mmCIF file with all atom_site columns, C-alpha atoms in Angstrom:
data_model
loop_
_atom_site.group_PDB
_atom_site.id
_atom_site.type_symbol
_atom_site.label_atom_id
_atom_site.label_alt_id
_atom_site.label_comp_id
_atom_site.label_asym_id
_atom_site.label_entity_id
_atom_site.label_seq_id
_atom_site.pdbx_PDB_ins_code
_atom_site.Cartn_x
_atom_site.Cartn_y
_atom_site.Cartn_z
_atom_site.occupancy
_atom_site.B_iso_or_equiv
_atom_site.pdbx_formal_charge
_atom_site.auth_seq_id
_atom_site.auth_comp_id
_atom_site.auth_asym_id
_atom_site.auth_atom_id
_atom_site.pdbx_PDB_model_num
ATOM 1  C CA . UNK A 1 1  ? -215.133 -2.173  11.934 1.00 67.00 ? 1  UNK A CA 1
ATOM 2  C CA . UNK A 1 2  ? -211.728 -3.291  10.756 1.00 74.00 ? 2  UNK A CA 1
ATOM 3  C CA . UNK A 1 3  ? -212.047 -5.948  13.664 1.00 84.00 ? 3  UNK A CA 1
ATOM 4  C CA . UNK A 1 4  ? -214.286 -8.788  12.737 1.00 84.00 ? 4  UNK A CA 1
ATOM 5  C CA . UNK A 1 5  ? -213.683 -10.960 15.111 1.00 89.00 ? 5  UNK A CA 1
ATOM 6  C CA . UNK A 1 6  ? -217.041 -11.851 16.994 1.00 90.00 ? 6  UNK A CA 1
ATOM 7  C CA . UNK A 1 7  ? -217.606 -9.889  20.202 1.00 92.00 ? 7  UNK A CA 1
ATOM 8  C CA . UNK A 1 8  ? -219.588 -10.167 23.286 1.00 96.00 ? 8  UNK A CA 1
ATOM 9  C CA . UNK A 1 9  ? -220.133 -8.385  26.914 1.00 97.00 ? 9  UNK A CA 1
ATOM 10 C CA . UNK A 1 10 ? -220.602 -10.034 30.055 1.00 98.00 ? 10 UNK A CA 1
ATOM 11 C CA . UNK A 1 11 ? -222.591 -8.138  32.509 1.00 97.00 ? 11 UNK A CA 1
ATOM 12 C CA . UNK A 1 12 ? -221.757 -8.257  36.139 1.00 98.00 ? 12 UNK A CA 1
ATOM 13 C CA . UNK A 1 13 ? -224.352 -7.228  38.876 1.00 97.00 ? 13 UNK A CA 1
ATOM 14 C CA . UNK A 1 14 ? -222.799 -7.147  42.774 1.00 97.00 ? 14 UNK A CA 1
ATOM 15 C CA . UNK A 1 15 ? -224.974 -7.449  45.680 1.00 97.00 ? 15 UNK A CA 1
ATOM 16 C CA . UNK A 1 16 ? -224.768 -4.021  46.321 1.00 97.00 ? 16 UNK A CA 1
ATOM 17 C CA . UNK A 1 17 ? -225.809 -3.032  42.695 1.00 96.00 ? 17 UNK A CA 1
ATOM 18 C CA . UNK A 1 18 ? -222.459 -2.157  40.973 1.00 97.00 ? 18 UNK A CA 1
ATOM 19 C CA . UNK A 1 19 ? -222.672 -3.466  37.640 1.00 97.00 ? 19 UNK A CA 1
ATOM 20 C CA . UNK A 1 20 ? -219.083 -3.973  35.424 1.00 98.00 ? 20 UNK A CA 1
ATOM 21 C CA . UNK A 1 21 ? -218.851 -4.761  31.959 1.00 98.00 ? 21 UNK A CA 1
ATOM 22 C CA . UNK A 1 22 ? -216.282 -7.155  30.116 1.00 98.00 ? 22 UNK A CA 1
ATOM 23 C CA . UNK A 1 23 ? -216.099 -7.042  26.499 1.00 96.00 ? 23 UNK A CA 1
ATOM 24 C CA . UNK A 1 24 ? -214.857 -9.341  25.008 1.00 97.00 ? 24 UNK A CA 1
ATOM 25 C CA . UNK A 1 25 ? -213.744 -10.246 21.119 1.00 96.00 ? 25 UNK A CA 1
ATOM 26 C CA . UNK A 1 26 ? -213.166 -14.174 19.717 1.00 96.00 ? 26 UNK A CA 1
ATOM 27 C CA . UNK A 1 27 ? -212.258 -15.215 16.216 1.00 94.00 ? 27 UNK A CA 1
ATOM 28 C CA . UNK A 1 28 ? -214.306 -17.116 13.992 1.00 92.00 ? 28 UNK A CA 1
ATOM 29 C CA . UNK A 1 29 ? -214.596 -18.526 10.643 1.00 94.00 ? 29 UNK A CA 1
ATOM 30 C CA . UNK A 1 30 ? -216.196 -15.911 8.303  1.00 92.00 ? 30 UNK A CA 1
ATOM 31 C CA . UNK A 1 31 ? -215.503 -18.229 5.274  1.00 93.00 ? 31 UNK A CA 1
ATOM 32 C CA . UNK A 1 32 ? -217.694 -20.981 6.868  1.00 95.00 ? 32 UNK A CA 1
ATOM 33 C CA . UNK A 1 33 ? -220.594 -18.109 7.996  1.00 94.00 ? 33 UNK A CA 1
ATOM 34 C CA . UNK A 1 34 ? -220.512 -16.767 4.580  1.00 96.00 ? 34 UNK A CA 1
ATOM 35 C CA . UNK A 1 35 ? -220.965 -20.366 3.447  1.00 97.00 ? 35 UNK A CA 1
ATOM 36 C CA . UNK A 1 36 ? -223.782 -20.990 6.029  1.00 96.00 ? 36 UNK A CA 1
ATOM 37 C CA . UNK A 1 37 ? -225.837 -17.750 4.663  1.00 96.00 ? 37 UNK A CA 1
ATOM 38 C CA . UNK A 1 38 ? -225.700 -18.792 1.329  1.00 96.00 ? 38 UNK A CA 1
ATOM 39 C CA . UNK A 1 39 ? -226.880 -22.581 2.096  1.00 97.00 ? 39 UNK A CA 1
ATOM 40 C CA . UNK A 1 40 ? -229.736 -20.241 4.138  1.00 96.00 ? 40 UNK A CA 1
ATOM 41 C CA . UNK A 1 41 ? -230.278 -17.911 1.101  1.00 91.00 ? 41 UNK A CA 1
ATOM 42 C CA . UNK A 1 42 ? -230.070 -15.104 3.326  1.00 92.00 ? 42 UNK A CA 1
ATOM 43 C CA . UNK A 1 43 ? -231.321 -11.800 1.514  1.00 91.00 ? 43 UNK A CA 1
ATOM 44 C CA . UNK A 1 44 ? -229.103 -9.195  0.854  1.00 93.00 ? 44 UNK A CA 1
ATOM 45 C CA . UNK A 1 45 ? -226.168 -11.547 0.409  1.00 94.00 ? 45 UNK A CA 1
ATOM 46 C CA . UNK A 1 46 ? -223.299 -9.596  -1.399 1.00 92.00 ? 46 UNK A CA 1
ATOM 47 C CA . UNK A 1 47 ? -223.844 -7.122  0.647  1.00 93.00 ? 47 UNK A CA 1
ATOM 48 C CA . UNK A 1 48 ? -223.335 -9.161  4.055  1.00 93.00 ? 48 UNK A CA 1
ATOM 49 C CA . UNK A 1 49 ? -220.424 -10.846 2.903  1.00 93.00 ? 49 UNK A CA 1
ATOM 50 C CA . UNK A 1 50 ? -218.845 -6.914  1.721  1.00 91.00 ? 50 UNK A CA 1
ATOM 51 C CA . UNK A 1 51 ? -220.114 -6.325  5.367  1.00 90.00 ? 51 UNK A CA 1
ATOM 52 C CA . UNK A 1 52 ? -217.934 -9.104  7.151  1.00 90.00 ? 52 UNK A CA 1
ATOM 53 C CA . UNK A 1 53 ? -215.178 -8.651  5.108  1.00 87.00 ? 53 UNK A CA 1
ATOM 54 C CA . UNK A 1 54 ? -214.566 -5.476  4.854  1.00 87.00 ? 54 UNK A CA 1
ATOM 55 C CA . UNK A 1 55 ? -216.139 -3.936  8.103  1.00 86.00 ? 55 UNK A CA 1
ATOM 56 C CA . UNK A 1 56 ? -218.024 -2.075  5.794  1.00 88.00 ? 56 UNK A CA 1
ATOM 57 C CA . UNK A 1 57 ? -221.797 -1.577  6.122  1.00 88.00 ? 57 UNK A CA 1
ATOM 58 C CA . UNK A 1 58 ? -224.222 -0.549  3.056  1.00 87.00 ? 58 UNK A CA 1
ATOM 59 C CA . UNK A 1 59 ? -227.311 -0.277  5.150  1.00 85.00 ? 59 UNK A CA 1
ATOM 60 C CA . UNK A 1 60 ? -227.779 3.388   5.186  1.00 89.00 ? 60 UNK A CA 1
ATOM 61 C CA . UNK A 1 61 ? -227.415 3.669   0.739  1.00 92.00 ? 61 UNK A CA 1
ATOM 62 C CA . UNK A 1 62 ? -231.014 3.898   -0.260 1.00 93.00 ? 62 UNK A CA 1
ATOM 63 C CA . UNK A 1 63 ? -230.291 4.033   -4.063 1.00 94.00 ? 63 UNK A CA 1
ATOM 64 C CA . UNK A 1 64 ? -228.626 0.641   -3.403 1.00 93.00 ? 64 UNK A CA 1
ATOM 65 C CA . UNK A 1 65 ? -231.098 -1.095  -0.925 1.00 92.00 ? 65 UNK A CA 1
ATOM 66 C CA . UNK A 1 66 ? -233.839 -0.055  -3.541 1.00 92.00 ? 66 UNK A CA 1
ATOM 67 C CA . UNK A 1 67 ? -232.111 -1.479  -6.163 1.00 94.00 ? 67 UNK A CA 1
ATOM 68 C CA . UNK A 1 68 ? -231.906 -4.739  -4.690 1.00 93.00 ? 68 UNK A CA 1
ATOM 69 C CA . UNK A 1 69 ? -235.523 -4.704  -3.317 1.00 92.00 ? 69 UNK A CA 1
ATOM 70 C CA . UNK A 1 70 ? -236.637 -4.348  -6.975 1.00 93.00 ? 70 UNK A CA 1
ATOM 71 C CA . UNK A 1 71 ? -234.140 -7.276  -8.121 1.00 93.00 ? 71 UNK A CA 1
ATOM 72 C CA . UNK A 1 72 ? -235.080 -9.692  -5.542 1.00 91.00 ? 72 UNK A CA 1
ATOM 73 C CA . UNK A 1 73 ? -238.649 -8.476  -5.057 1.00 91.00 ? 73 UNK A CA 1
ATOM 74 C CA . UNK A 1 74 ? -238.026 -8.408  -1.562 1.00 90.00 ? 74 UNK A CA 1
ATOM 75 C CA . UNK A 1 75 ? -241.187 -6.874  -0.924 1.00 88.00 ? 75 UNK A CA 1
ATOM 76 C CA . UNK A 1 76 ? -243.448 -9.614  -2.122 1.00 89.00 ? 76 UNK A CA 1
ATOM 77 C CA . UNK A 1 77 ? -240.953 -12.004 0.225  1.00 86.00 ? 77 UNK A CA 1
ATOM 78 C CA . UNK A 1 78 ? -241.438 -10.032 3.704  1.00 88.00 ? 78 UNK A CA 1
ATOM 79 C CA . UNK A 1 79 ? -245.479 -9.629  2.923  1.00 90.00 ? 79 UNK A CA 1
ATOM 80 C CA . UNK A 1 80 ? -245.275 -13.822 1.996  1.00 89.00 ? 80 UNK A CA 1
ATOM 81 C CA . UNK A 1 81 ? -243.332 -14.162 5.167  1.00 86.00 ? 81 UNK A CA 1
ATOM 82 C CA . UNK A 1 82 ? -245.860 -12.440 7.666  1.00 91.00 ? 82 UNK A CA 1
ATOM 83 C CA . UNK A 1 83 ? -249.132 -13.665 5.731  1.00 89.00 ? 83 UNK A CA 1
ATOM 84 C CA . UNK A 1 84 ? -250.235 -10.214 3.883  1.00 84.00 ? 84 UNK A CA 1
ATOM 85 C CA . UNK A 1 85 ? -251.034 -10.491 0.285  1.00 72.00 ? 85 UNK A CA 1
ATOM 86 C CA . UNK A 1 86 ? -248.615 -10.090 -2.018 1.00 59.00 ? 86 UNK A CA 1
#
């Protein structure tokens, strides 16, 4: 994940059924995405920006991701967000 850069794959189906795959990486701003998500408020913040620069993920520490649930009361947010009670 050293590689940030933003990638995609484009998909090619013949007539005759062979597919072949392109990937393919592009550069981009992560200062100005990192700026976006925090104009968005988007949850879990510090640890998306560690994510994009860094290449390193925290999605898999529990302790962590609990932590933050409890700070943030993310809980409450997703139950407000699909209309259960809180």
């Amino acid at each position: 994940m050293a590689d940030q850069r933003a990638h995609y794959a484009i998909l090619t189906v013949d007539d005759a059924g062979r597919i072949s795959v392109d990937f393919r990486k592009v550069d981009y701003d992560i200062s100005l995405e990192l700026t976006v998500a925090r104009e968005q408020q988007l949850p879990y913040l510090d640890l998306y920006e560690h994510l994009r620069r860094t290449g390193f993920t925290s999605t898999h520490d529990q302790a962590l991701l609990g932590k933050l649930n409890a700070k943030f009361n993310y809980a409450n947010e997703v139950r407000r967000f699909f209309g259960m009670q809180a």
